[in-house]
């Protein structure tokens, strides 16, 4: 990724553990982290895998 711009989950409340997601472009992989801090570990998944995960969550 050329530039990491983390976005916090819209379901995150104050003081709760949150999911942060970052992508560099429309065809890039998706990075998922519990913290947007530089140097913290994160999971990288393909865009299709991330879309399938979100669809599964939405449909239950």
PDB file of C-alpha atoms in Angstrom:
ATOM      1  CA  UNK A   1       0.000   0.000   0.000  1.00  0.00           C
ATOM      2  CA  UNK A   2       1.325   3.375  -0.904  1.00  0.00           C
ATOM      3  CA  UNK A   3      -0.613   5.381   1.668  1.00  0.00           C
ATOM      4  CA  UNK A   4      -2.485   3.975   4.644  1.00  0.00           C
ATOM      5  CA  UNK A   5      -5.638   5.843   5.583  1.00  0.00           C
ATOM      6  CA  UNK A   6      -7.366   3.918   8.360  1.00  0.00           C
ATOM      7  CA  UNK A   7     -11.124   4.215   8.833  1.00  0.00           C
ATOM      8  CA  UNK A   8     -12.819   3.209  12.090  1.00  0.00           C
ATOM      9  CA  UNK A   9     -15.938   1.039  12.032  1.00  0.00           C
ATOM     10  CA  UNK A  10     -19.165   3.020  12.194  1.00  0.00           C
ATOM     11  CA  UNK A  11     -20.386   0.518  14.810  1.00  0.00           C
ATOM     12  CA  UNK A  12     -17.658   1.453  17.268  1.00  0.00           C
ATOM     13  CA  UNK A  13     -18.796   3.191  20.422  1.00  0.00           C
ATOM     14  CA  UNK A  14     -16.812   5.275  22.859  1.00  0.00           C
ATOM     15  CA  UNK A  15     -14.162   3.272  24.709  1.00  0.00           C
ATOM     16  CA  UNK A  16     -14.917   0.022  22.869  1.00  0.00           C
ATOM     17  CA  UNK A  17     -12.520  -2.137  20.911  1.00  0.00           C
ATOM     18  CA  UNK A  18     -12.868  -1.110  17.265  1.00  0.00           C
ATOM     19  CA  UNK A  19     -12.094  -2.523  13.868  1.00  0.00           C
ATOM     20  CA  UNK A  20     -10.064  -0.293  11.552  1.00  0.00           C
ATOM     21  CA  UNK A  21      -9.874  -0.842   7.784  1.00  0.00           C
ATOM     22  CA  UNK A  22      -7.509   0.630   5.184  1.00  0.00           C
ATOM     23  CA  UNK A  23      -7.155   0.361   1.408  1.00  0.00           C
ATOM     24  CA  UNK A  24      -4.983   2.247  -1.050  1.00  0.00           C
ATOM     25  CA  UNK A  25      -7.277   2.021  -4.061  1.00  0.00           C
ATOM     26  CA  UNK A  26     -10.300   0.275  -5.580  1.00  0.00           C
ATOM     27  CA  UNK A  27      -8.344  -2.841  -6.621  1.00  0.00           C
ATOM     28  CA  UNK A  28      -6.046  -3.039  -3.589  1.00  0.00           C
ATOM     29  CA  UNK A  29      -6.162  -5.571  -0.795  1.00  0.00           C
ATOM     30  CA  UNK A  30      -7.914  -4.619   2.441  1.00  0.00           C
ATOM     31  CA  UNK A  31      -5.979  -4.246   5.697  1.00  0.00           C
ATOM     32  CA  UNK A  32      -7.879  -4.919   8.929  1.00  0.00           C
ATOM     33  CA  UNK A  33      -6.580  -3.967  12.376  1.00  0.00           C
ATOM     34  CA  UNK A  34      -7.666  -3.421  15.955  1.00  0.00           C
ATOM     35  CA  UNK A  35      -5.517  -0.304  16.050  1.00  0.00           C
ATOM     36  CA  UNK A  36      -4.584   2.274  13.422  1.00  0.00           C
ATOM     37  CA  UNK A  37      -1.233   2.949  15.119  1.00  0.00           C
ATOM     38  CA  UNK A  38       1.764   2.783  12.814  1.00  0.00           C
ATOM     39  CA  UNK A  39       3.722  -0.421  13.232  1.00  0.00           C
ATOM     40  CA  UNK A  40       0.881  -2.419  14.805  1.00  0.00           C
ATOM     41  CA  UNK A  41       0.091  -5.760  13.152  1.00  0.00           C
ATOM     42  CA  UNK A  42      -2.799  -6.091  10.732  1.00  0.00           C
ATOM     43  CA  UNK A  43      -4.464  -8.735   8.590  1.00  0.00           C
ATOM     44  CA  UNK A  44      -4.454  -8.313   4.803  1.00  0.00           C
ATOM     45  CA  UNK A  45      -7.222  -9.899   2.726  1.00  0.00           C
ATOM     46  CA  UNK A  46      -8.175  -9.643  -0.930  1.00  0.00           C
ATOM     47  CA  UNK A  47     -10.946  -7.267  -1.968  1.00  0.00           C
ATOM     48  CA  UNK A  48     -13.231 -10.183  -3.040  1.00  0.00           C
ATOM     49  CA  UNK A  49     -12.654 -11.979   0.281  1.00  0.00           C
ATOM     50  CA  UNK A  50     -13.458  -8.795   2.238  1.00  0.00           C
ATOM     51  CA  UNK A  51     -16.640  -8.238   0.189  1.00  0.00           C
ATOM     52  CA  UNK A  52     -17.741 -11.836   0.792  1.00  0.00           C
ATOM     53  CA  UNK A  53     -17.061 -11.459   4.535  1.00  0.00           C
ATOM     54  CA  UNK A  54     -19.154  -8.268   4.717  1.00  0.00           C
ATOM     55  CA  UNK A  55     -21.985  -9.855   2.735  1.00  0.00           C
ATOM     56  CA  UNK A  56     -22.018 -12.843   5.097  1.00  0.00           C
ATOM     57  CA  UNK A  57     -22.182 -10.538   8.116  1.00  0.00           C
ATOM     58  CA  UNK A  58     -25.023  -8.494   6.605  1.00  0.00           C
ATOM     59  CA  UNK A  59     -27.135 -11.519   5.701  1.00  0.00           C
ATOM     60  CA  UNK A  60     -26.473 -13.383   8.944  1.00  0.00           C
TER      61      UNK A  60
END
